[in-house]
Amino acid sequence: MTVIEAAESLGLEVLTGPQGLPRTITGACASDLLSYVMARAKPGYLWLTIQVHPNVVGVAELLELAAVVITDGQNPEPATLEKAREHGVTILTTPDPTYAVAGKLYGLGVR
Amino acid sequence: MSYPVLGGGFFLAGRAAAETKRRLREAGLAAELVRRVVVATYEAEMNICIHAVSGRIHLRVENDRVKVVATDRGAGIADIAQALRPGFSTASEKARQLGFGAGMGFANMQRCADSFRITSEVGCGTTVTMEFWPRPQTEETGP
């Protein structure tokens, strides 16, 4: 499944440019602890979090994640979006809580 | 080469790790090795940002071996064994709310590095020295 397919299936809003949307999702990680994500997430993963600060982009870029899904109706800080656009990191948002998004993704075959 | 790291804030954190990644890529090192160095360097950089006044990350690449030395001026660590215990953290409430200070940093560094050394002097600062080399493909390589 690609990022754009996941966005369409789950009704995620895309806040950054289109260049990262065709990327294939290789797995997913749901956590608000950056060190946990550093330890667990692999290239191509989708990261579900309620964190909204610019370090989220730094982590996503270093780990080469497919995209970051900011859940629970949280909005990324302006500096976060700016950094994401600058570094080519895809940011998506949803009003749904992390648990619900993770469950739906799992059901769609992202394991 | 070495990169300065400012203490007292997390918002600039990650630059040394990003620069390290770029250099290692240029050097043509294997992706799993680069990944481990980058994760460990990010954690070391984050520790300096959260806990120290200022610091530096030194990077040395020799063939396919990488050495990272993260050194800072700051409060230092009185009880290193306690600091290394997974889950232990002295990070501020603010840092924790942002998802830092989970007490996983040193655990991540130790898992990623093939050699890990830490020395600290209370009132002066802390130095973390890590070395990395390629691991056999059959081994679980992810941290």
Coordinates of C-alpha atoms in Angstrom, one line a residue, chain A residues 32-36 38-43 51 53-55 58-59 61-64 77 83, chain B residues 10-11 13 17-18 21 25 35 38-39 42-43 46 97-100 102 104-105 108 111 143:
Chain A
D32 CA 4.6 9.4 21.2
L33 CA 8.1 8.6 22.5
L34 CA 10.8 9.6 20.1
S35 CA 13.3 7.2 21.4
Y36 CA 10.8 4.3 21.0
M38 CA 14.1 5.6 16.9
A39 CA 14.4 2.1 18.2
R40 CA 11.5 0.4 16.3
A41 CA 10.6 2.2 13.1
K42 CA 12.3 1.2 9.9
P43 CA 12.6 2.9 6.5
Q51 CA 3.4 14.9 18.8
H53 CA 6.8 19.7 17.2
P54 CA 9.6 20.0 14.6
N55 CA 11.6 17.1 16.0
G58 CA 13.9 15.2 12.2
V59 CA 13.1 11.7 13.3
E61 CA 13.8 12.1 8.0
L62 CA 16.6 10.3 9.8
L63 CA 14.7 7.1 9.7
E64 CA 13.4 7.6 6.1
E77 CA 3.1 23.6 14.6
K83 CA 10.6 21.9 8.1
Chain B
F10 CA 15.5 20.4 21.7
F11 CA 14.4 22.4 18.7
A13 CA 18.4 18.8 17.9
A17 CA 22.8 13.3 13.4
A18 CA 21.6 14.5 10.0
K21 CA 24.1 10.5 8.1
R25 CA 26.2 7.9 3.0
R35 CA 21.1 3.5 10.5
V38 CA 22.5 7.7 13.1
V39 CA 20.1 6.4 15.8
Y42 CA 20.7 11.3 17.5
E43 CA 20.2 10.0 21.1
M46 CA 19.5 14.8 22.2
Q97 CA 5.6 15.9 27.2
L98 CA 7.3 16.4 23.9
G99 CA 8.3 12.7 23.8
F100 CA 11.8 13.0 25.0
A102 CA 11.7 8.3 28.2
M104 CA 15.5 4.9 26.5
G105 CA 18.4 7.0 25.1
N108 CA 19.3 2.7 22.2
R111 CA 21.9 -1.6 21.3
P143 CA 18.1 -1.8 17.1

